[in-house]
mmCIF file of C-alpha atoms in Angstrom:
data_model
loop_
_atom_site.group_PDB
_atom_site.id
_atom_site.type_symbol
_atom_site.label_atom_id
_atom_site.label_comp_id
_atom_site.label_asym_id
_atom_site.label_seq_id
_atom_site.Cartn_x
_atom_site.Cartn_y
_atom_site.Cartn_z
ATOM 1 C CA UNK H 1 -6.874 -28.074 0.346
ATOM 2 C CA UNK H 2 -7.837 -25.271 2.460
ATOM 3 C CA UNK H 3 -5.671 -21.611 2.714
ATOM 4 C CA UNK H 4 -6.459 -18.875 4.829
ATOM 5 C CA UNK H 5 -5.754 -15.811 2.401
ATOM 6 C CA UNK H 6 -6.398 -13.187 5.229
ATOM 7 C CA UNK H 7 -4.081 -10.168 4.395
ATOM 8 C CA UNK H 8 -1.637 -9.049 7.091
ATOM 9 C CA UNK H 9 0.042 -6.690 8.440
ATOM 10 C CA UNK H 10 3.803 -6.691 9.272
ATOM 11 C CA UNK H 11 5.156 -7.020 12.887
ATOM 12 C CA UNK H 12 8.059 -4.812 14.415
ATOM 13 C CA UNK H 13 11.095 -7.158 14.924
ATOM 14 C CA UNK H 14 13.754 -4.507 15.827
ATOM 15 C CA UNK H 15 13.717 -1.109 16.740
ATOM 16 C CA UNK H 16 16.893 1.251 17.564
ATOM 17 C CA UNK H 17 18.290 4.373 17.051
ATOM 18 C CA UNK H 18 19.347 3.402 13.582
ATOM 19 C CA UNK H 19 15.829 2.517 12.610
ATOM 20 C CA UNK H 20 13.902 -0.803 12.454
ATOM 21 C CA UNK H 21 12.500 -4.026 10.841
ATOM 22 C CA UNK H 22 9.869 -5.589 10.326
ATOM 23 C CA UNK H 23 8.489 -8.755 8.996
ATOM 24 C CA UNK H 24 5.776 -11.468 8.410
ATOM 25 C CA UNK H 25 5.959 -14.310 10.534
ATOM 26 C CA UNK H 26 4.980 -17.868 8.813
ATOM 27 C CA UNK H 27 3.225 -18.896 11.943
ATOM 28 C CA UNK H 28 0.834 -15.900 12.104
ATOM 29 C CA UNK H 29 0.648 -15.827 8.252
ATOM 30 C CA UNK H 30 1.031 -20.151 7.647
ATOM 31 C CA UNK H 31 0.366 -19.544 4.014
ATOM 32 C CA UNK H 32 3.756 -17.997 3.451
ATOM 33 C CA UNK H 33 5.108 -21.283 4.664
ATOM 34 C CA UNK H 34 2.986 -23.422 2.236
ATOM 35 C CA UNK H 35 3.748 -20.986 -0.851
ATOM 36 C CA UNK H 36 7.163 -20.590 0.374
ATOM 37 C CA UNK H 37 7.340 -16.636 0.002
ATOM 38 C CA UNK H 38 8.278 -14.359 2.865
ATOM 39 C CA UNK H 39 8.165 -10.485 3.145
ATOM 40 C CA UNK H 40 10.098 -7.745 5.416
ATOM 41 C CA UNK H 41 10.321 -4.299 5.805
ATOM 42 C CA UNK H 42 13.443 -1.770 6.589
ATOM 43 C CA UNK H 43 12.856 1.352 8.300
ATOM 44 C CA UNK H 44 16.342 3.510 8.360
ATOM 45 C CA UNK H 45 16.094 6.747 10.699
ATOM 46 C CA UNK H 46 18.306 9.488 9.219
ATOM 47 C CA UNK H 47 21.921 7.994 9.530
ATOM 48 C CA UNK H 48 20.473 4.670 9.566
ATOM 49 C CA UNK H 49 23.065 1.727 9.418
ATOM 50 C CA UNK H 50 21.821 -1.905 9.251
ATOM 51 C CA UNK H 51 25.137 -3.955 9.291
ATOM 52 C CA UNK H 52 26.431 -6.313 6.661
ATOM 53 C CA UNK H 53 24.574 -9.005 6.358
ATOM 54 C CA UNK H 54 23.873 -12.196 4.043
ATOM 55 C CA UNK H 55 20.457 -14.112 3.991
ATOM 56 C CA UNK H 56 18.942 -17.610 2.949
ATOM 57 C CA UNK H 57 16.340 -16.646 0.445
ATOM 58 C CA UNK H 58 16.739 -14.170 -3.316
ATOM 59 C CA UNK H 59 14.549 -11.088 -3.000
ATOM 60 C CA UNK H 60 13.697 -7.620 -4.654
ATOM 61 C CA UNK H 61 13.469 -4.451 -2.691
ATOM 62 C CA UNK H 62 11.403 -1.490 -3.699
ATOM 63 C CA UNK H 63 11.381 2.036 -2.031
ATOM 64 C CA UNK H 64 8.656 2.993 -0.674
ATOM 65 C CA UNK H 65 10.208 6.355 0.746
ATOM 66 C CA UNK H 66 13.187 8.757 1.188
ATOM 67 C CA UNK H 67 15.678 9.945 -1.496
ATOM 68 C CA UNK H 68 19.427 9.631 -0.082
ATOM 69 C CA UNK H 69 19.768 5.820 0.170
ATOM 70 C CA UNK H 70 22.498 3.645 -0.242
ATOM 71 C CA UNK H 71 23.243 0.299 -0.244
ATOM 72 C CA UNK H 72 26.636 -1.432 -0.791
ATOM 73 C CA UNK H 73 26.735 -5.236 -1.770
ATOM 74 C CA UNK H 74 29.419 -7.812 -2.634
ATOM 75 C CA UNK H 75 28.101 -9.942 -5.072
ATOM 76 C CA UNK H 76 28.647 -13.949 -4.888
ATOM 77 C CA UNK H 77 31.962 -14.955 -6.497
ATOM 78 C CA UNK H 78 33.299 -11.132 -7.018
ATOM 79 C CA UNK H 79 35.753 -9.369 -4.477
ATOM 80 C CA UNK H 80 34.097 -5.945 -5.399
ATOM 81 C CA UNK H 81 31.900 -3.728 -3.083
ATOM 82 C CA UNK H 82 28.911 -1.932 -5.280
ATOM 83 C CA UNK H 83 27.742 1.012 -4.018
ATOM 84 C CA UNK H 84 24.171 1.797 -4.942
ATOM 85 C CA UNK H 85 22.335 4.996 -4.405
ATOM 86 C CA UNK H 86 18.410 4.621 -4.042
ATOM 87 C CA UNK H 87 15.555 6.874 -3.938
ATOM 88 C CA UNK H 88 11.493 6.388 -4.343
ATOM 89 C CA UNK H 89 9.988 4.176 -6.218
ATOM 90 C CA UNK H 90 13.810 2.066 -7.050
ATOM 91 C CA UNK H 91 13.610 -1.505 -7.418
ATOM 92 C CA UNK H 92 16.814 -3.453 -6.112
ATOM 93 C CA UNK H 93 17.232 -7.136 -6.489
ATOM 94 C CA UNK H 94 18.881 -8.525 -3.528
ATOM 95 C CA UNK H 95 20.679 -12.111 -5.018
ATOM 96 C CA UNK H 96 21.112 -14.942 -2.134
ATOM 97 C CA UNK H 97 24.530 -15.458 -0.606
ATOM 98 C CA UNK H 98 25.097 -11.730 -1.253
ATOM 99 C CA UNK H 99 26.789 -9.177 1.102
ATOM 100 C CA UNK H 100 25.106 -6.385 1.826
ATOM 101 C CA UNK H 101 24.915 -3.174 3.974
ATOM 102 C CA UNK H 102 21.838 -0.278 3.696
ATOM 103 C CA UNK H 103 22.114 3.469 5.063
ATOM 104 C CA UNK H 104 20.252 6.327 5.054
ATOM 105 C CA UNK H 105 22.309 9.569 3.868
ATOM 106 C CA UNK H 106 19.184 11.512 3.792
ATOM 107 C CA UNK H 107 17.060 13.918 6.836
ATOM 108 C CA UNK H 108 13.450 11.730 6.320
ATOM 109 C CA UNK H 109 12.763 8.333 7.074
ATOM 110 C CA UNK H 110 14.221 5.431 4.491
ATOM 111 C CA UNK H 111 11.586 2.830 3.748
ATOM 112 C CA UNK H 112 12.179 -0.068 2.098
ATOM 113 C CA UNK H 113 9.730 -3.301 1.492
ATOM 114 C CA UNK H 114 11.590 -6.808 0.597
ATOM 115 C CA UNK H 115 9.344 -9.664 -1.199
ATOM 116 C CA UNK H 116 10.988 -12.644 -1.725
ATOM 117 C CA UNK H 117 11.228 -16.841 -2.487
ATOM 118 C CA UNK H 118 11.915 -18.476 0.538
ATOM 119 C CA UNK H 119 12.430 -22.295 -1.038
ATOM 120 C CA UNK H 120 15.469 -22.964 0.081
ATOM 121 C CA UNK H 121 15.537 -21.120 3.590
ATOM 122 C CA UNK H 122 15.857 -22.429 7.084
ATOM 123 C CA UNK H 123 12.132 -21.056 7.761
ATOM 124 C CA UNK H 124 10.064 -21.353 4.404
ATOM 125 C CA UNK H 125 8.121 -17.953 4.448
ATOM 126 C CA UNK H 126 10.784 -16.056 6.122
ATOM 127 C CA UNK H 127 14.211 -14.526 5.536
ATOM 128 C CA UNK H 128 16.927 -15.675 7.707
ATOM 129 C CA UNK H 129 19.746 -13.212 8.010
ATOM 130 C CA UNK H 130 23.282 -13.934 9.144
ATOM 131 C CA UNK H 131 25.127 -10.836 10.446
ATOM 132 C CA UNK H 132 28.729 -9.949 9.654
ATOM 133 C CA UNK H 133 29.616 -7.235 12.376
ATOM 134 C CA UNK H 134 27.739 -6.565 15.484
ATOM 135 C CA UNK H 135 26.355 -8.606 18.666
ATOM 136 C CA UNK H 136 25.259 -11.356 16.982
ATOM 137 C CA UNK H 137 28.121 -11.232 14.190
ATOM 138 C CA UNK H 138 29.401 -14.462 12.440
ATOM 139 C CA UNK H 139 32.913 -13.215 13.291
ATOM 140 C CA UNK H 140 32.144 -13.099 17.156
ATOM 141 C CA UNK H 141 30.697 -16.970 17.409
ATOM 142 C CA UNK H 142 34.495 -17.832 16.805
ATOM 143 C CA UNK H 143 37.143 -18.150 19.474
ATOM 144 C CA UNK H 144 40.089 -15.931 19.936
ATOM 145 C CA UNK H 145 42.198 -18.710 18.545
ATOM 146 C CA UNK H 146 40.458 -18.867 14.967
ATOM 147 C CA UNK H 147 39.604 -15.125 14.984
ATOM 148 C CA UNK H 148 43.545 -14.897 15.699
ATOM 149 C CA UNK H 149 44.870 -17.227 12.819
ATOM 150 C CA UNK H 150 41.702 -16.356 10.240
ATOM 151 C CA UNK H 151 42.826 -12.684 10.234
ATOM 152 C CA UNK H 152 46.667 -12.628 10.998
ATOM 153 C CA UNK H 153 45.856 -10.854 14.585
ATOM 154 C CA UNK H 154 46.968 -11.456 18.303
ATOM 155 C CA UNK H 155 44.214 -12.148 20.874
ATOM 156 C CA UNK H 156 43.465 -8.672 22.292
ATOM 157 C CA UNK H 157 42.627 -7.647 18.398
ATOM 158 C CA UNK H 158 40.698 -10.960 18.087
ATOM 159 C CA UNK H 159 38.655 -9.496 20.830
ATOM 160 C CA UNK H 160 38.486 -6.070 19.551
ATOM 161 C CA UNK H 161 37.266 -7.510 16.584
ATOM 162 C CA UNK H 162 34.661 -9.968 17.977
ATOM 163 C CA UNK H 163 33.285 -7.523 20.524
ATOM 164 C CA UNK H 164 33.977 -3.652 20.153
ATOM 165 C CA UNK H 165 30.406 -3.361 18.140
ATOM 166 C CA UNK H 166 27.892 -4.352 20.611
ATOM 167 C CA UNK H 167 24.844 -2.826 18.440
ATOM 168 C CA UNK H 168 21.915 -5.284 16.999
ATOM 169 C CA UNK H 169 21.705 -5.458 13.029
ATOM 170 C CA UNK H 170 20.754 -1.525 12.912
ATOM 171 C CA UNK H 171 22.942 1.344 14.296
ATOM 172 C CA UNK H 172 22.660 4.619 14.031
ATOM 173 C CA UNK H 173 26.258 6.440 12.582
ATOM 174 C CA UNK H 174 27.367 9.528 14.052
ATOM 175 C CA UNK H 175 27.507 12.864 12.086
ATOM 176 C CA UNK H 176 30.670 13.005 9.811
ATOM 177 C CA UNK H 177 31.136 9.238 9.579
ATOM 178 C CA UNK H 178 32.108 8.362 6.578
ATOM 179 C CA UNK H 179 31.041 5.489 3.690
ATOM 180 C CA UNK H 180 31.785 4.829 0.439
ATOM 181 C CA UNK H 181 30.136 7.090 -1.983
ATOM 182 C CA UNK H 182 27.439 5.602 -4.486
ATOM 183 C CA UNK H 183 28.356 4.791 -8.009
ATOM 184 C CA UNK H 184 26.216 6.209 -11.266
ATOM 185 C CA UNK H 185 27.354 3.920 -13.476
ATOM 186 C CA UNK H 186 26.800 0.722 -11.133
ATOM 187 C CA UNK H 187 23.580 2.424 -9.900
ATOM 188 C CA UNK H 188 22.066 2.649 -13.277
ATOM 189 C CA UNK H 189 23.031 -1.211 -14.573
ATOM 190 C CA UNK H 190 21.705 -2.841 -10.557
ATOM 191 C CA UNK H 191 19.147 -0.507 -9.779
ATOM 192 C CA UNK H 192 15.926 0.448 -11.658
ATOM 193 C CA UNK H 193 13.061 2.946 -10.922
ATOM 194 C CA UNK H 194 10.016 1.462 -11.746
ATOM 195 C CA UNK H 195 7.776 4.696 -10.984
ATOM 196 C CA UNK H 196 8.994 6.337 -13.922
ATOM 197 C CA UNK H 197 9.277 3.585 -16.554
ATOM 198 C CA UNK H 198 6.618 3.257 -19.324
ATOM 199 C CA UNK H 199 3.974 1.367 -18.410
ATOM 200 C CA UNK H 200 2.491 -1.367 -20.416
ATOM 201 C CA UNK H 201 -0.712 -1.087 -20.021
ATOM 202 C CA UNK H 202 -2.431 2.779 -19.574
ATOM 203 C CA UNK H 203 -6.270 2.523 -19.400
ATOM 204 C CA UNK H 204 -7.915 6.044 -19.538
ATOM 205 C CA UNK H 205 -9.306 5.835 -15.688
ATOM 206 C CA UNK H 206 -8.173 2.900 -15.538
ATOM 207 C CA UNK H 207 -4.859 2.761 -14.534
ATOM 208 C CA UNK H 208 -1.204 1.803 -15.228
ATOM 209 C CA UNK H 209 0.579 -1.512 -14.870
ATOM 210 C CA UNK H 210 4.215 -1.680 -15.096
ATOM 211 C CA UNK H 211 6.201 -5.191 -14.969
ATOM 212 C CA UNK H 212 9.878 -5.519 -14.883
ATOM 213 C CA UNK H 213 11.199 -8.620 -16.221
ATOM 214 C CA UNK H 214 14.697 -9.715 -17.217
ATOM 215 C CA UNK H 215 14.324 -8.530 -20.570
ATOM 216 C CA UNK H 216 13.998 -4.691 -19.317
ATOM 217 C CA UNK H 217 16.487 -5.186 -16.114
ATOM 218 C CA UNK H 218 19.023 -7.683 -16.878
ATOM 219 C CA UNK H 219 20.049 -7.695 -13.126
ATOM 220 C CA UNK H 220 17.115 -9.184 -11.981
ATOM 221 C CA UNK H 221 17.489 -12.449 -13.823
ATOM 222 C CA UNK H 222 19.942 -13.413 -11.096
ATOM 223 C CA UNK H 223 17.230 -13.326 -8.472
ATOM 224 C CA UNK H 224 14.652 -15.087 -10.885
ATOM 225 C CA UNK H 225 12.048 -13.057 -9.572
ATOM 226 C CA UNK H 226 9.470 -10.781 -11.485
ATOM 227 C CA UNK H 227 8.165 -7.182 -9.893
ATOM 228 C CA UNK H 228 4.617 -5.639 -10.884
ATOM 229 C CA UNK H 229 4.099 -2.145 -10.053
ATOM 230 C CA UNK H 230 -0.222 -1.391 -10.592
ATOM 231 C CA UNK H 231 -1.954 2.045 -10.306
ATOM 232 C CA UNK H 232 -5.403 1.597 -10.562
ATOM 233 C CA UNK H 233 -7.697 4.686 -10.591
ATOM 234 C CA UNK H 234 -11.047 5.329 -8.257
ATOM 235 C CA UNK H 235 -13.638 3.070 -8.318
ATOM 236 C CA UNK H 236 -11.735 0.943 -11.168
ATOM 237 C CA UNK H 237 -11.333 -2.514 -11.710
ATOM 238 C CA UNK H 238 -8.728 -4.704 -12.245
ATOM 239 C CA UNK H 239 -10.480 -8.080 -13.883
ATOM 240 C CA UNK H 240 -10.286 -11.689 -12.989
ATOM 241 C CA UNK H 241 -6.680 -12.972 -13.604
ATOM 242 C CA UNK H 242 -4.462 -15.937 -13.001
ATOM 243 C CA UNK H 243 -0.544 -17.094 -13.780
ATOM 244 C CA UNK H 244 -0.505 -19.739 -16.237
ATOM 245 C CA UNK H 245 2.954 -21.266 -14.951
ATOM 246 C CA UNK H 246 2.285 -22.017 -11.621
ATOM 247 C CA UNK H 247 3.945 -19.340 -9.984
ATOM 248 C CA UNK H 248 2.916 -17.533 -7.426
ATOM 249 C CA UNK H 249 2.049 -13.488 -7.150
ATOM 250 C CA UNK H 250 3.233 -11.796 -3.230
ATOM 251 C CA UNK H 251 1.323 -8.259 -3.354
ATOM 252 C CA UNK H 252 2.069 -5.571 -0.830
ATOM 253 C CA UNK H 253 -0.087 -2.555 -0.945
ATOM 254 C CA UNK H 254 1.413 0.800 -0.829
ATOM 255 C CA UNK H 255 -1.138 3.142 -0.588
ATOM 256 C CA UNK H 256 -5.124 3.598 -1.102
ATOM 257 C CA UNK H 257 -7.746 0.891 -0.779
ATOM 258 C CA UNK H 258 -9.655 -1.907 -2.762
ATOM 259 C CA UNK H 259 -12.127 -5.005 -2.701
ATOM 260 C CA UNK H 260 -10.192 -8.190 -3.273
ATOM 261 C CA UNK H 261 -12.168 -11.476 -4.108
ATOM 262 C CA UNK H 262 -10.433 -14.588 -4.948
ATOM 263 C CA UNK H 263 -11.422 -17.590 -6.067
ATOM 264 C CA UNK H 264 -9.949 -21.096 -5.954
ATOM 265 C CA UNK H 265 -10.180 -24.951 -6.303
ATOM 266 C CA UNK H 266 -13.886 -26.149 -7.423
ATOM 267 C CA UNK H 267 -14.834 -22.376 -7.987
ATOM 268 C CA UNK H 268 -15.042 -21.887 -4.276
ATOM 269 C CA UNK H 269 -14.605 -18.213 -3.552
ATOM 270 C CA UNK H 270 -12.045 -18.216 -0.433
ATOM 271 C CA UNK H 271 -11.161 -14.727 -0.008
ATOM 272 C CA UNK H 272 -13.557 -11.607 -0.282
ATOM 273 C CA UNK H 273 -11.738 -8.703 1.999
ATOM 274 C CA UNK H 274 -11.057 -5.349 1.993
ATOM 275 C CA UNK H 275 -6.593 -4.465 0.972
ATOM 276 C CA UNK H 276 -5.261 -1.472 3.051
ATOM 277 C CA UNK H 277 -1.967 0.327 3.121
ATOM 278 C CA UNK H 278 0.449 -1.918 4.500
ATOM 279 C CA UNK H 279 -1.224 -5.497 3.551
ATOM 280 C CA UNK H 280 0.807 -8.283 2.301
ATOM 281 C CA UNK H 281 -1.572 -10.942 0.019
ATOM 282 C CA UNK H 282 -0.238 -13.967 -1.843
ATOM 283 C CA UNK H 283 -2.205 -15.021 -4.288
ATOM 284 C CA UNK H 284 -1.520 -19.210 -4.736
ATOM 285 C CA UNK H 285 -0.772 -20.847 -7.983
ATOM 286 C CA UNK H 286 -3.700 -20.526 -10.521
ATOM 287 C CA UNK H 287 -6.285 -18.814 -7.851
ATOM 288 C CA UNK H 288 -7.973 -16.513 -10.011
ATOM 289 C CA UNK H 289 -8.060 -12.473 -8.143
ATOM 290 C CA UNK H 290 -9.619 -9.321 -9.218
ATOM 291 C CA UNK H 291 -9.921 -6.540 -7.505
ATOM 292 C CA UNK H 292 -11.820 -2.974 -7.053
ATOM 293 C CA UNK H 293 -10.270 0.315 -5.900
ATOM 294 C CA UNK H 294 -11.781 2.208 -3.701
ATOM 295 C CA UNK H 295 -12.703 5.597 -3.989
ATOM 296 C CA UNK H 296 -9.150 6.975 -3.464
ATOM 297 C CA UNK H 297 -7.884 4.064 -6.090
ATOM 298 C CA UNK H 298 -4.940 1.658 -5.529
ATOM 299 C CA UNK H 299 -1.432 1.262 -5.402
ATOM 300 C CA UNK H 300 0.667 -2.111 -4.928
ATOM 301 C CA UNK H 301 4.109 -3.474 -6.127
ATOM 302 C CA UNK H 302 4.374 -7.079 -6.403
ATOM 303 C CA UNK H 303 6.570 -10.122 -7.285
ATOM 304 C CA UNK H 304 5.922 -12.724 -9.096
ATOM 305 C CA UNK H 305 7.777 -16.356 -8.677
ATOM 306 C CA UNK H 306 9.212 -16.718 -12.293
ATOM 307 C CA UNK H 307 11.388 -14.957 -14.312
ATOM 308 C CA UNK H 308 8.684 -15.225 -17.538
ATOM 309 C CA UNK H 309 5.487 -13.654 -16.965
ATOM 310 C CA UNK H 310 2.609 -16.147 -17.886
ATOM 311 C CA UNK H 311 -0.891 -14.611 -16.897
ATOM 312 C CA UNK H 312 -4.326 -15.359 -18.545
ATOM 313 C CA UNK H 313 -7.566 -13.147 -17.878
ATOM 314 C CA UNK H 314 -10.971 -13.893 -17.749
ATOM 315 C CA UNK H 315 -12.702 -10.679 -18.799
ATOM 316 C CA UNK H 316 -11.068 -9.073 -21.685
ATOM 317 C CA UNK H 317 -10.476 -9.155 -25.484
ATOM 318 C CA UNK H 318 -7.623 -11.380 -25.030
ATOM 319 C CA UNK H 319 -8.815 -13.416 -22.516
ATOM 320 C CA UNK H 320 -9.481 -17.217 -22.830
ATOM 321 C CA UNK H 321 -13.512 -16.794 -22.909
ATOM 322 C CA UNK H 322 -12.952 -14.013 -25.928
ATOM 323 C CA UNK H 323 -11.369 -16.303 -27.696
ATOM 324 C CA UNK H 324 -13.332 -19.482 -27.202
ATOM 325 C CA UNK H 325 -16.001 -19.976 -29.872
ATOM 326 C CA UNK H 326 -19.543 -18.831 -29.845
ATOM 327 C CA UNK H 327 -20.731 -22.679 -29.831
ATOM 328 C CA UNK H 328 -18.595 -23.356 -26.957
ATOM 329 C CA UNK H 329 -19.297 -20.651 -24.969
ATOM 330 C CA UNK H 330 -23.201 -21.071 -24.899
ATOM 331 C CA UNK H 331 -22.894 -24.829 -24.378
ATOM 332 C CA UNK H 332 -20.614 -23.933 -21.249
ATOM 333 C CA UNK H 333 -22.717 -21.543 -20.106
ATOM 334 C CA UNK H 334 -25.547 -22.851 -21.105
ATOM 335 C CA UNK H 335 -27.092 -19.562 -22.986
ATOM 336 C CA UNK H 336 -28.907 -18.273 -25.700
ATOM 337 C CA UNK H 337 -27.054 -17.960 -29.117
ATOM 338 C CA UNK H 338 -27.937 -14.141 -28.274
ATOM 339 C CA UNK H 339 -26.432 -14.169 -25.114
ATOM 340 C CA UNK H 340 -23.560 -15.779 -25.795
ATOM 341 C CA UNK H 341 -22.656 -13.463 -29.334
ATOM 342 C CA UNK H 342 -23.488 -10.108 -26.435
ATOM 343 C CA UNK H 343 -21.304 -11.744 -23.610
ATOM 344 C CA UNK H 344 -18.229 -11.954 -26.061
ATOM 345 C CA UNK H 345 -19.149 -8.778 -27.687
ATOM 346 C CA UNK H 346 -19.067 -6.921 -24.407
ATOM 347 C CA UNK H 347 -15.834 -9.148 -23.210
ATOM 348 C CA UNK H 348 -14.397 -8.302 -27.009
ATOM 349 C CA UNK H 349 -14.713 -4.096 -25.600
ATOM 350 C CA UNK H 350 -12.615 -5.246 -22.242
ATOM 351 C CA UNK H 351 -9.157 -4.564 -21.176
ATOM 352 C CA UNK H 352 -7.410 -5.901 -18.362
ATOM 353 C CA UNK H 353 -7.961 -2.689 -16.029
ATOM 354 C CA UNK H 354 -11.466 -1.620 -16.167
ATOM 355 C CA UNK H 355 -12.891 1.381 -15.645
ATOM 356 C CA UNK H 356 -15.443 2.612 -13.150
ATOM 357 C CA UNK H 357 -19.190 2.559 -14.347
ATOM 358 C CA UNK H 358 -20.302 6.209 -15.712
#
């Protein structure tokens, strides 16, 4: 089975005065359609209003930038609008069949990435949205007759209803429009700011990595999704590792640079590239990656598609090699009794982040 792992880069879908989106298409990037993962991007201009809106696929959104969002959702099976408020570095799980709106209260750009499981969408490896107001709103492919009797109106309000907003999915408000006002409470139970949480693992020049499972954020259970946030340092490694459960890891890189190798079926090494700012990279089901930062490190937040993490690495104390026995280990290799005792002893002074060579 052959995959073309090539990173890519997102393409511009939509752009108004509200702001744009962007996303990854499965037919420039096929491998989101085999993995069934897709990826988008939100781009809210101060004022920024992209519409109410439902999709086909569960996803997590993390903030890339600004500090005056807000996003308002209505939940499957409630009758209650929550209103979020979102800043840097906030990760919000989006659940499928949910309702929900996104604005920018702030004066600097809103930027928002979206990873997601695209199993049971229309287009495996991409989100299909389905807008509630607007030009291409659900309410508007009615005619007057059901708009009428749905909503207890006569026909002129059925078309004022259907057809007075003529924008595309993002508008732009004007100045002293009003919308509901986040909610601190709500905010702190759906929303969770991964930046600032502990990290479990903190490698002197190393770096951090910080995963946020169910157990930490009970919201995101309902999506059934897990999201990695990794900071690794200059020059430093992050060592050969796989997901034991078959899930699969979506990777978008925020910011720096690094050497990516990946190797797959029958050891066959099918991706050796440089990441950059802006890359998406799925890693298939029990490909073994590593990776090494460049010189200004790395940053990337991923997903996982699980809710229980289940990773194995091949190059540190707790990996499977450190804790195979000696006997084994030379036989596989076919070493030295020396060599084998020195390659676990060195594996046996390993963590998962590595760092740079003095």
């Amino acid at each position: 089975m052959e995959f073309d792992l090539t990173p890519k880069f997102a393409q511009k879908l939509f752009e108004g005065d509200g702001g744009s989106y962007y996303s990854w298409s499965s037919s420039e990037f096929p491998l989101l359609r085999e993995i069934k993962v897709g990826a988008g991007k939100l781009v809210l201009q101060p004022h920024g209003f992209a519409l109410p809106h439902y999709a086909d696929s569960p996803k997590i959104g993390y903030v890339l930038q600004g500090s005056d969002g807000v996003v308002g959702m209505v939940l499957p099976n409630t009758a209650e609008e929550v209103v979020l408020k979102l800043k840097k570095g906030d990760v919000v799980p989006v659940v499928l069949g949910s309702v929900s709106w996104w604005f920018n209260d702030g004066d600097s750009e809103l930027v928002i990435v979206f990873l997601g499981e695209t199993s049971k969408s229309y287009i495996p490896g991409e989100f299909t949205y389905f807008i509630l107001g607007g030009a291409q709103s659900i309410i508007g492919g009615f005619s007057p007759d059901f708009i009428s009797r749905a909503y207890n109106v006569n026909k002129d309000d059925a078309n004022k209803l259907a057809k007075s907003q003529t924008g595309f999915l993002i508008i732009k408000l004007q100045d002293g429009k009003r919308l509901a006002k986040p909610n601190k409470d709500n905010t702190n139970k759906l929303v969770y700011n991964i930046n600032v949480a502990v990290p479990d693992i903190d490698v002197k020049h190393g770096g951090l990595v910080t995963s946020l499972t169910e157990a930490k954020f009970p919201f995101l259970g309902q999506v059934e999704l897990i999201a990695k946030l990794v900071k690794l340092d200059a020059k430093a490694m992050s060592s050969p590792i796989y997901t034991t459960d078959s899930s699969v890891q979506l990777i978008y890189v925020v910011k720096g640079t690094c050497q990516v190798q990946i190797v797959g079926i029958n050891g066959k090494q099918v991706l050796d590239t440089e990441l950059k700012p802006g890359h998406l990279l799925v890693v298939p089901k029990f490909f073994v990656d590593a990776k090494v930062a460049g010189g200004d490190g790395l940053e990337y937040f991923s997903i996982i598609t699980t809710s229980k993490p289940a990773f194995e690495d091949l190059a540190s104390k707790e990996s499977a090699w450190g804790a195979l026995s000696l006997g084994v280990v030379e036989a596989s290799l076919n070493v030295s009794a020396e060599f084998g005792e020195l390659f676990k002893s060195n594996i046996g002074k390993n963590k998962i982040l590595i760092p740079p060579e003095d």
